[in-house]
Amino acid sequence: MPNLAKLQIAFKNVYVRIGAGLLLATVIGLAIYNNDVAQDTSPVVYSQNISEITGLAAQKGNLEYLMVAKPLSETPRYIYKFKNAQQLHVVKVPSTSHLSLEREVLLKNAIPYSIAKDDYLASHKAVLLDEGQDSTTVEALAFLKRHALDIAIILLLIYVLKFGIPGMGVSASVIAPDKLKGSMDDLIGMDDIKQEVLHLEDMIRNRAEYKSHNIDKPFNVMLTGPAGTGKTKLVGYLAKRLNVPLIQASGSALESGYVGGGSKALNALYRKACKQGSCIIFLDEAQTLFTPRGRGDKKWEDDTANTLLGLLDGVKSDKGAGVIWVVASNFDDASSEMDEAMLRRFSVKINFRLPNKGERTELLRSFLKRKKDGLVDWNNLDLDQVAEMTANLSPALLETVVERASMISIQEKAIIDTDLMFRAFERSTLGLTDRATTAEKDKQRERVALHELGHFFMQIDPYLRAGMTLAEVKEKSHLLKISTESVSKLGALGYVLQSGDDVSLRTLEELERDVIQLYGGVAAEELFYGARGISVGSQNDIEKATRMLNLMVNRLSMYSRSKIDYSQLKQEGSDNPTIRQVEEKSDELYSYTLGAIRDYKAVIESLKDTLLEQYVLSKDAVFALLEERRELLMAHIHVPRSASLKLCTEGTAA
């Protein structure tokens, strides 16, 4: 298959030939018209005087012929010629007058006439003109009118070949370094990332030294990591420190929708950068450019990536010596498959991460310090607690939480404290909550309350069975609140809000506990309403549990001595009996959950009424109620069920 460059040249040649052919046809057509008009040499006398037609009754004996041209048009023409006369008379009349003239003058006085045929009009085009009109101009306009669409297509094709499709190219502006805001100090924490950037700055400033080590392209930089972690800001800071312009464009804009559009846009971007001399080209959201090439049937789909590969190597030439390429992606080569050739072009890779608890604390402090004095109650603001509840949030989302806190502060005319930050976090992550939706649904609210309490007790179940005190359990628990308010964003009539955990490497025991906690809600419904009383409110919990069990059994083979990814074997068509293993493990974990929840039935029933009355119970309120019911709680907790479940021990063989 020819490459894209040859394909474009072929298209261009076809377009040029079509255009030349149509333009030639235009010239030939006009020449033919001019020749036809030139054949009509009789002098023509034009008139709009109707009396000339009425006067023909007295001169009909001297009349050589009379014709009516275009009798059904808005302006019919009467064409007549007298015997032994050179002039041809053309009288233009309105269509309404023609009917009267035909009836009252021609027919009444028996004046012979005929309808002018097309061949006569073709050889006597002047008869259809008005006095003072140029036949060449009229015919040219008529020709253009008939071929307006053809000519418009030619002009559009010529424009596209030269400039591309409007709106389909990359919209990129050059930002001068003095227009860039912020500094490296704005990146709170992230010392490891800032150190990498400083190293990159040193490479750029001391290029000659790196060239002595045969490193001639230290300017292709790849930034990866979750959205909102500061990749875009960091590029602006780097351009400002280096005092070079920044050209920023979106990688998604390269998907132009027509063959060669992305390649053309990239080349235009590169030419703009070369005119600046030293500058940074920043392609944001460029993950599609890193997908492996050659996977699709349409080979030209890889052209944009191929063009970028060539331009990244362009720093070897003097033309692009001052151009620094920086691309950002929300994925990296560890989490998704990327094109090896593309990855090799980037000698510098900086992986951004989510802030840890200490960094979240400092980020929140920095955002809140920007507010005027008196708007934040620092004495009643526990930032460590807020940082704990905002686990796994990016700096951008943390700033959103602070902004939401300011909005609530303005609306309620309140000072920002821990409680207000908590509500801002809830509003940012969950959305609006509403009591009115469930206020009059007593039966549903009771079911929701039991369901959510089931989740909570199965979350603290392992700690209680390990013999921990309630104070120790409270310290371990990630609970923030239990609510029977509806959440439109989630489509739920209640929820248990918990803080996250910075540790993402979860063990088999922790994953099983997560599944048990998810099953806690449906198990509570079965406990109080029977097996046939389970509602569809458990749908989301069951979907999450299924995904986790699939991960544990199929993808990680946690219950098998053979550590393989069964899902890949299934994709390749091999026999995969792991659905049965997922069902067995699900049955085992749910049976444990149902048995364990029975131990808490009396306590759940005791807490249910308080939850229904108050709609919401905070973590402090829940554990205060448990302290009051300590004896009732501990009296029903029997043997450690984790032993029967064999948590942390070998599971059934796959």
XYZ file of C-alpha atoms in Angstrom:
654
model
C 0.000 0.000 0.000
C 1.440 3.403 -0.830
C 2.381 5.562 2.069
C 0.349 8.604 3.002
C 2.660 11.093 1.301
C 2.212 9.335 -2.055
C -1.522 9.065 -1.437
C -1.771 12.790 -0.774
C 0.189 13.579 -3.945
C -2.124 11.302 -5.945
C -5.204 13.022 -4.507
C -3.700 16.403 -5.212
C -2.994 15.471 -8.839
C -6.570 14.230 -9.275
C -7.979 17.429 -7.781
C -5.771 19.588 -9.984
C -6.771 17.678 -13.120
C -10.458 17.931 -12.279
C -10.089 21.634 -11.601
C -8.170 22.227 -14.811
C -10.761 20.280 -16.794
C -13.677 22.267 -15.403
C -11.911 25.568 -15.887
C -11.108 24.594 -19.477
C -14.760 23.709 -20.026
C -15.686 27.143 -18.729
C -13.393 28.867 -21.228
C -14.592 26.718 -24.134
C -18.225 27.238 -23.201
C -17.836 31.008 -23.067
C -16.067 30.948 -26.425
C -18.928 28.978 -27.960
C -21.451 31.418 -26.561
C -19.480 34.366 -27.865
C -19.285 32.720 -31.308
C -23.022 32.094 -31.367
C -23.724 35.683 -30.442
C -21.316 36.866 -33.111
C -23.364 34.966 -35.766
C -26.413 37.098 -34.952
C -25.518 40.234 -36.977
C -28.979 41.745 -37.509
C -29.423 45.129 -35.839
C -31.951 44.864 -33.012
C -34.312 47.611 -31.921
C -35.424 47.121 -28.309
C -38.634 48.488 -26.867
C -41.148 48.086 -24.060
C -43.852 50.120 -25.810
C -47.024 48.027 -26.055
C -48.490 50.449 -28.649
C -46.036 49.026 -31.192
C -47.916 45.708 -30.972
C -51.373 47.295 -31.163
C -50.163 49.282 -34.239
C -49.373 46.070 -36.127
C -53.055 45.692 -37.013
C -52.716 48.577 -39.477
C -49.389 47.264 -40.863
C -50.019 43.538 -41.047
C -49.745 43.578 -44.858
C -46.156 44.871 -44.576
C -45.243 42.361 -41.814
C -42.691 39.722 -42.854
C -43.104 37.645 -39.647
C -44.114 37.895 -35.992
C -42.993 35.542 -33.205
C -43.552 35.385 -29.486
C -40.534 34.264 -27.435
C -41.000 32.661 -23.988
C -44.785 33.268 -23.823
C -45.081 31.569 -20.396
C -42.320 33.608 -18.758
C -42.820 36.747 -16.699
C -41.629 38.940 -19.611
C -42.557 37.535 -23.054
C -40.877 39.098 -26.111
C -42.668 40.025 -29.355
C -40.215 39.678 -32.263
C -41.258 41.086 -35.631
C -39.661 42.202 -38.878
C -41.075 44.266 -41.742
C -40.526 43.372 -45.393
C -37.412 44.879 -46.998
C -36.212 46.109 -43.548
C -32.942 45.246 -41.827
C -34.010 45.957 -38.271
C -35.351 43.275 -35.980
C -37.823 44.677 -33.456
C -38.043 43.200 -29.964
C -40.781 44.416 -27.638
C -40.742 43.163 -24.055
C -44.163 43.113 -22.354
C -45.443 41.905 -18.946
C -47.023 38.448 -18.890
C -50.426 39.919 -17.905
C -50.385 42.263 -20.930
C -49.401 39.433 -23.266
C -52.696 37.587 -22.672
C -54.711 40.714 -23.573
C -52.544 41.507 -26.616
C -52.838 37.973 -27.914
C -56.629 37.950 -27.558
C -57.551 41.571 -28.458
C -54.903 42.361 -31.093
C -53.435 39.257 -32.691
C -56.419 36.922 -32.782
C -59.056 39.618 -33.231
C -57.210 41.154 -36.226
C -56.076 37.810 -37.658
C -52.405 38.758 -37.450
C -50.393 35.589 -38.139
C -47.725 34.743 -35.493
C -45.761 31.765 -34.193
C -43.912 30.722 -31.039
C -40.122 31.151 -31.318
C -38.426 27.748 -31.091
C -35.274 26.999 -29.103
C -33.051 26.678 -32.168
C -34.087 30.170 -33.296
C -33.421 31.602 -29.836
C -30.051 29.825 -29.755
C -28.973 31.527 -32.984
C -30.568 34.885 -32.094
C -29.614 35.259 -28.439
C -29.764 39.010 -28.654
C -33.552 38.948 -28.800
C -33.730 37.894 -25.157
C -31.526 40.768 -23.968
C -32.616 44.149 -22.738
C -31.371 47.371 -24.249
C -27.829 48.129 -23.110
C -27.102 44.566 -21.938
C -23.931 42.811 -23.092
C -24.644 39.342 -24.413
C -21.244 38.018 -23.360
C -21.797 39.093 -19.744
C -25.306 37.654 -19.649
C -24.202 34.321 -21.075
C -21.212 34.164 -18.745
C -23.478 34.765 -15.739
C -25.887 32.117 -16.973
C -23.056 29.643 -17.363
C -21.746 30.395 -13.868
C -25.226 29.973 -12.458
C -25.627 26.568 -14.094
C -22.211 25.377 -12.885
C -22.110 27.172 -9.522
C -21.924 23.903 -7.530
C -19.099 22.508 -9.683
C -17.062 25.696 -9.335
C -17.691 25.850 -5.556
C -16.417 22.267 -5.166
C -13.262 23.089 -7.141
C -12.545 26.154 -5.014
C -13.170 24.177 -1.786
C -10.803 21.399 -2.874
C -8.100 23.913 -3.734
C -8.551 25.602 -0.330
C -8.422 22.275 1.551
C -5.253 21.227 -0.271
C -3.554 24.459 0.647
C -4.923 25.313 4.106
C -6.683 22.169 5.383
C -10.271 21.877 6.559
C -11.310 24.921 8.651
C -11.645 24.086 12.347
C -9.945 20.698 11.952
C -6.398 21.752 12.652
C -4.651 22.259 15.951
C -5.571 25.458 17.734
C -2.313 26.538 19.343
C -1.183 29.957 20.472
C 2.295 31.090 21.417
C 2.498 32.138 25.075
C 5.400 34.420 25.943
C 7.335 33.489 29.130
C 6.362 36.746 30.858
C 2.672 35.799 30.418
C 3.071 32.503 32.269
C 1.911 32.553 35.889
C 3.098 30.685 38.961
C 6.381 29.098 39.902
C 7.852 25.770 40.920
C 7.134 26.629 44.556
C 3.427 26.233 43.815
C 3.945 22.474 43.592
C 3.388 21.504 47.224
C 5.405 18.449 48.189
C 6.224 16.359 45.097
C 9.936 16.822 45.849
C 10.830 13.778 43.751
C 9.022 15.207 40.723
C 10.484 18.687 41.164
C 13.954 17.172 41.319
C 13.361 15.496 37.964
C 12.257 18.803 36.454
C 15.338 20.585 37.758
C 17.460 17.843 36.232
C 15.660 18.370 32.917
C 16.299 22.121 33.149
C 19.990 21.439 33.670
C 20.066 19.207 30.582
C 18.525 21.934 28.456
C 20.741 24.727 29.751
C 23.926 22.683 29.382
C 23.276 20.983 26.102
C 26.880 21.240 24.966
C 28.078 19.235 27.958
C 25.569 16.484 27.266
C 26.590 16.453 23.615
C 30.123 15.650 24.717
C 28.653 12.406 26.102
C 26.947 11.809 22.728
C 23.522 12.695 24.154
C 22.073 14.848 21.396
C 18.370 14.765 22.230
C 17.585 15.447 25.878
C 14.562 17.486 24.856
C 11.861 14.865 24.300
C 9.981 14.735 27.596
C 7.068 12.499 28.543
C 4.835 13.346 31.516
C 2.462 10.656 32.781
C 0.129 10.320 35.723
C -3.479 10.860 36.849
C -5.415 13.920 35.746
C -5.163 16.982 37.953
C -1.703 16.249 39.347
C -0.033 19.357 37.881
C 1.490 18.216 34.581
C 0.243 21.228 32.633
C 1.292 23.701 35.323
C 4.760 22.195 35.534
C 5.363 22.701 31.800
C 4.422 26.377 32.188
C 6.816 26.724 35.117
C 9.613 25.107 33.079
C 9.066 27.477 30.123
C 9.103 30.429 32.500
C 12.352 29.300 34.152
C 14.001 28.763 30.762
C 12.576 32.073 29.473
C 11.258 30.479 26.278
C 7.800 30.682 24.654
C 5.270 27.900 25.204
C 3.135 26.492 22.378
C 0.347 24.427 23.917
C -2.009 22.170 21.959
C -4.325 19.267 22.681
C -3.380 15.853 21.375
C -7.050 15.063 20.760
C -7.201 17.975 18.273
C -4.875 16.009 16.006
C -7.733 13.598 15.311
C -8.857 15.794 12.429
C -11.261 13.373 10.771
C -9.701 13.339 7.303
C -6.720 11.558 5.809
C -3.467 13.325 6.588
C -5.116 15.950 8.802
C -3.197 15.057 11.964
C 0.091 14.950 10.076
C -0.592 18.333 8.470
C -1.513 19.842 11.864
C 1.649 18.511 13.511
C 3.870 19.856 10.742
C 2.172 23.254 11.000
C 2.768 23.208 14.756
C 6.432 22.362 14.226
C 6.901 25.136 11.643
C 5.395 27.616 14.087
C 7.834 26.418 16.765
C 10.842 26.659 14.452
C 9.987 30.301 13.743
C 10.275 30.976 17.480
C 13.779 29.527 17.654
C 13.932 28.155 21.200
C 10.528 27.155 22.564
C 8.520 24.339 24.146
C 5.815 22.446 22.254
C 3.418 20.957 24.799
C 0.947 18.309 23.616
C -1.597 17.660 26.363
C -3.881 14.590 26.513
C -1.671 12.840 23.956
C -2.275 9.244 25.071
C -3.757 8.235 21.687
C -0.403 8.945 20.028
C 1.240 6.257 22.165
C -1.030 3.347 21.271
C 0.775 0.594 19.332
C 0.736 1.170 15.585
C -0.286 -1.315 12.929
C -3.322 -2.624 14.824
C -5.955 -1.243 12.452
C -6.848 -2.134 8.872
C -6.529 1.501 7.781
C -2.801 2.127 7.650
C -3.157 5.883 7.380
C -4.560 5.938 10.938
C -0.943 5.633 12.136
C 0.230 8.586 10.053
C -0.054 11.131 12.870
C 2.111 8.994 15.158
C 4.597 8.367 12.312
C 4.865 12.104 11.689
C 5.468 12.758 15.388
C 8.206 10.124 15.424
C 9.979 11.937 12.600
C 9.610 15.331 14.244
C 10.904 14.034 17.585
C 14.059 12.953 15.782
C 14.263 16.417 14.189
C 16.384 17.769 17.030
C 19.326 16.141 15.261
C 19.056 18.821 12.591
C 19.820 22.501 13.044
C 16.300 23.451 12.013
C 14.633 22.154 15.167
C 17.600 22.456 17.491
C 15.820 24.789 19.912
C 12.479 22.957 19.958
C 11.664 21.079 23.170
C 8.885 18.498 22.838
C 6.854 17.779 25.980
C 3.859 15.434 25.819
C 1.476 14.542 28.629
C -0.614 11.413 29.047
C -2.933 10.199 31.795
C -1.587 6.674 31.248
C 1.901 5.222 31.375
C 3.630 2.157 29.970
C 3.115 0.305 33.265
C -0.689 0.557 33.178
C -1.312 0.314 29.422
C 0.413 -0.973 26.309
C 2.339 1.703 24.424
C 4.255 1.838 21.170
C 7.876 0.860 21.783
C 9.299 3.091 19.044
C 7.467 6.086 20.490
C 8.659 5.361 24.022
C 12.275 5.168 22.841
C 12.045 8.742 21.541
C 11.590 10.031 25.101
C 14.802 9.910 27.044
C 13.178 11.780 29.947
C 10.035 10.336 31.537
C 8.483 11.929 34.619
C 5.677 10.022 36.310
C 3.324 12.132 38.416
C 1.493 10.577 41.352
C -1.329 11.424 43.715
C -0.251 13.294 46.864
C 0.180 11.375 50.099
C -1.503 12.385 53.349
C 1.228 14.839 54.401
C 1.223 16.488 50.977
C -2.570 16.709 50.993
C -2.376 18.486 54.346
C 0.063 21.055 52.959
C -1.920 21.490 49.751
C -5.112 22.177 51.711
C -3.243 24.614 53.940
C -1.857 26.411 50.891
C -5.285 26.708 49.232
C -6.939 27.962 52.435
C -4.189 30.509 53.143
C -5.086 32.321 49.924
C -8.345 33.435 51.510
C -8.702 36.682 53.410
C -8.157 36.788 57.163
C -11.174 35.808 59.201
C -12.688 33.461 56.600
C -10.991 30.344 58.023
C -11.317 29.193 61.639
C -7.841 27.758 62.062
C -8.506 26.848 65.721
C -11.362 24.532 64.738
C -9.814 23.179 61.555
C -8.111 19.784 61.747
C -6.323 19.558 58.391
C -4.929 16.107 59.215
C -8.485 14.821 59.539
C -9.513 16.503 56.288
C -6.427 15.069 54.550
C -7.367 11.602 55.786
C -10.886 11.802 54.384
C -9.610 13.088 51.010
C -7.353 10.104 50.278
C -6.610 9.491 46.574
C -7.715 12.973 45.531
C -5.522 14.909 43.101
C -4.366 18.487 43.840
C -6.980 19.758 41.384
C -9.772 17.905 43.216
C -8.479 19.127 46.577
C -8.702 22.673 45.263
C -12.257 21.920 44.137
C -13.133 20.815 47.685
C -11.736 24.086 49.069
C -13.675 26.091 46.476
C -16.861 24.233 47.422
C -16.166 25.043 51.080
C -15.967 28.730 50.177
C -19.294 28.522 48.340
C -20.985 26.931 51.349
C -19.319 29.512 53.609
C -20.727 32.373 51.521
C -24.203 30.865 51.291
C -24.466 30.110 55.011
C -22.405 33.116 56.165
C -20.222 30.698 58.124
C -16.481 30.397 58.762
C -14.625 27.463 57.218
C -13.853 24.771 59.819
C -13.495 20.973 59.878
C -17.241 20.339 59.693
C -17.687 22.685 56.744
C -14.729 21.097 54.926
C -16.303 17.700 55.549
C -19.566 18.854 53.965
C -17.650 20.385 51.058
C -15.882 17.067 50.471
C -19.215 15.257 50.548
C -20.787 17.717 48.114
C -17.790 17.465 45.734
C -17.662 13.667 45.685
C -21.311 12.633 46.112
C -23.232 15.660 44.899
C -26.526 16.920 46.286
C -28.298 14.918 48.997
C -32.021 15.163 49.618
C -34.240 14.144 52.534
C -37.536 15.020 50.876
C -37.233 12.103 48.432
C -37.280 9.531 51.246
C -39.151 11.495 53.937
C -42.540 9.874 53.322
C -41.231 6.448 52.319
C -41.112 4.850 55.753
C -40.804 1.255 54.551
C -38.081 2.110 52.063
C -36.212 4.233 54.616
C -36.267 1.339 57.058
C -34.841 -0.983 54.403
C -32.177 1.597 53.488
C -31.216 2.057 57.139
C -30.819 -1.708 57.676
C -28.898 -2.024 54.403
C -26.404 0.736 55.251
C -25.935 -0.503 58.831
C -25.171 -3.932 57.354
C -22.336 -2.376 55.337
C -20.974 -0.654 58.434
C -20.989 -3.683 60.732
C -19.293 -5.880 58.164
C -16.623 -3.193 57.813
C -15.781 -3.306 61.542
C -16.511 -7.047 61.938
C -12.858 -8.223 61.603
C -11.701 -5.757 64.284
C -14.424 -6.720 66.767
C -13.726 -10.424 66.317
C -10.019 -9.746 66.836
C -10.909 -8.545 70.363
C -10.217 -4.827 69.832
C -11.895 -2.259 72.055
C -14.437 0.110 70.549
C -11.889 2.931 70.794
C -9.403 0.863 68.797
C -12.098 -0.095 66.292
C -13.035 3.565 65.887
C -9.395 4.407 65.189
C -9.206 1.681 62.537
C -12.554 2.416 60.910
C -12.687 4.591 57.784
C -16.336 5.492 58.439
C -17.293 9.147 57.995
C -21.092 8.956 58.160
C -24.137 6.754 57.607
C -26.996 8.459 55.780
C -30.558 7.671 54.683
C -30.685 10.735 52.444
C -31.053 10.177 48.708
C -28.216 10.940 46.299
C -29.378 11.690 42.761
C -25.835 11.420 41.363
C -25.565 7.800 42.563
C -29.247 6.946 42.191
C -29.215 5.767 45.822
C -31.631 6.293 48.729
C -28.809 6.089 51.269
C -25.071 5.583 51.600
C -22.117 4.910 53.860
C -19.401 7.502 53.351
C -15.848 6.385 54.097
C -12.409 7.865 53.701
C -9.999 6.149 51.366
C -6.648 4.518 51.872
C -3.376 5.682 50.328
C -2.171 2.093 49.943
C -3.243 0.670 46.588
C -1.499 -2.743 46.904
C -4.295 -4.732 48.514
C -3.802 -8.294 49.738
C -6.093 -11.299 49.394
C -7.340 -10.813 52.958
C -8.117 -7.132 52.353
C -9.899 -7.889 49.077
C -12.039 -10.530 50.785
C -12.928 -8.061 53.499
C -13.964 -5.572 50.808
C -16.273 -8.172 49.257
C -17.748 -9.042 52.660
C -18.396 -5.358 53.344
C -20.169 -5.056 49.987
C -22.269 -8.122 50.817
C -23.156 -6.646 54.217
C -26.070 -4.630 52.834
C -27.812 -7.464 50.972
C -27.137 -9.848 53.873
C -28.853 -7.424 56.274
C -31.892 -7.305 53.980
C -32.059 -11.122 53.890
C -31.649 -11.257 57.674
C -34.633 -8.978 58.327
C -36.857 -9.670 55.288
C -35.939 -13.189 54.226
C -34.259 -14.512 51.072
C -37.205 -13.388 48.912
C -37.194 -9.923 50.480
C -33.907 -8.769 48.955
C -34.397 -5.548 46.925
C -32.806 -4.222 43.748
C -30.980 -1.655 45.912
C -28.143 -4.181 46.145
C -27.420 -4.059 42.412
C -24.430 -1.711 42.642
C -22.908 -3.694 45.529
C -23.225 -6.981 43.649
C -21.691 -5.495 40.498
C -18.675 -4.245 42.476
C -18.293 -7.586 44.289
C -18.423 -9.434 40.961
C -15.635 -7.292 39.512
C -13.491 -7.895 42.596
C -14.091 -11.655 42.555
C -13.251 -11.745 38.855
C -9.991 -9.938 39.637
C -9.128 -12.324 42.476
C -10.043 -15.572 40.714
C -9.541 -14.946 36.999
C -6.906 -12.265 36.641
C -4.709 -12.837 39.718
C -5.485 -16.551 40.343
C -5.239 -15.867 44.091
C -6.830 -19.235 44.926
C -4.578 -21.290 42.674
C -0.988 -22.473 42.856
C -0.737 -21.664 39.140
C -0.249 -17.914 38.933
C -1.678 -17.128 35.519
C -4.228 -14.726 34.079
C -7.189 -16.940 33.195
C -8.941 -14.076 31.412
C -6.258 -14.135 28.698
C -6.765 -17.842 28.139
C -10.481 -17.247 27.811
C -9.875 -14.561 25.197
C -7.721 -16.969 23.226
C -10.500 -19.557 23.154
C -9.212 -22.024 25.781
C -11.604 -23.774 28.137
C -11.995 -21.601 31.219
C -13.940 -23.141 34.123
C -13.321 -20.223 36.467
C -16.951 -19.017 36.413
C -17.710 -21.942 38.716
C -14.791 -20.959 40.947
C -16.112 -17.370 41.141
C -19.526 -18.702 42.106
C -18.025 -20.961 44.795
C -15.955 -18.159 46.279
C -18.933 -15.782 46.160
C -21.094 -18.369 47.940
C -18.408 -18.868 50.589
C -17.976 -15.151 51.282
C -21.700 -14.399 51.257
C -22.434 -17.347 53.585
C -19.850 -15.985 55.984
C -21.382 -12.486 55.742
C -24.894 -13.771 56.378
C -23.715 -15.756 59.397
C -21.700 -12.871 60.797
C -24.486 -10.301 60.385
C -26.772 -12.435 62.586
C -24.489 -11.661 65.528
C -25.280 -7.962 65.101
C -29.047 -8.265 64.527
C -30.073 -6.893 67.918
C -27.631 -3.968 67.737
C -28.639 -3.129 64.166
C -32.298 -3.105 65.140
C -31.440 -0.857 68.098
C -29.511 1.661 65.957
C -32.058 1.614 63.129
C -34.622 3.775 64.920
C -32.058 6.457 65.800
C -30.804 6.534 62.205
C -34.361 6.846 60.877
C -35.094 9.666 63.283
C -31.937 11.674 62.606
C -31.425 10.663 58.911
C -27.641 10.935 59.341
C -25.213 9.566 61.917
C -21.609 10.737 62.005
C -18.733 8.483 62.984
C -18.639 9.969 66.484
C -22.399 9.508 66.871
C -22.301 5.881 65.702
C -19.523 4.864 68.080
C -21.147 6.790 70.949
C -24.302 4.714 70.406
C -22.204 1.533 70.301
C -20.606 2.470 73.643
C -24.082 2.741 75.125
C -24.888 -0.731 73.759
C -21.536 -2.333 74.532
C -22.984 -5.241 76.477
C -25.618 -5.948 73.823
C -22.924 -5.832 71.139
C -20.360 -8.041 72.827
C -22.914 -10.552 74.075
C -23.754 -11.700 70.565
C -20.218 -11.878 69.105
C -19.170 -15.510 69.318
C -16.187 -17.343 67.832
C -13.903 -15.477 65.402
C -15.533 -16.250 62.086
C -12.361 -15.355 60.202
C -11.059 -18.780 61.187
C -13.940 -20.536 59.474
C -13.514 -18.321 56.455
C -9.779 -19.040 56.358
C -8.875 -15.426 55.719
C -5.127 -15.067 55.214
C -4.825 -18.798 54.604
C -4.750 -20.836 51.458
C -8.016 -20.976 49.557
C -9.490 -23.684 47.425
C -7.326 -24.779 44.530
C -8.329 -23.425 41.147
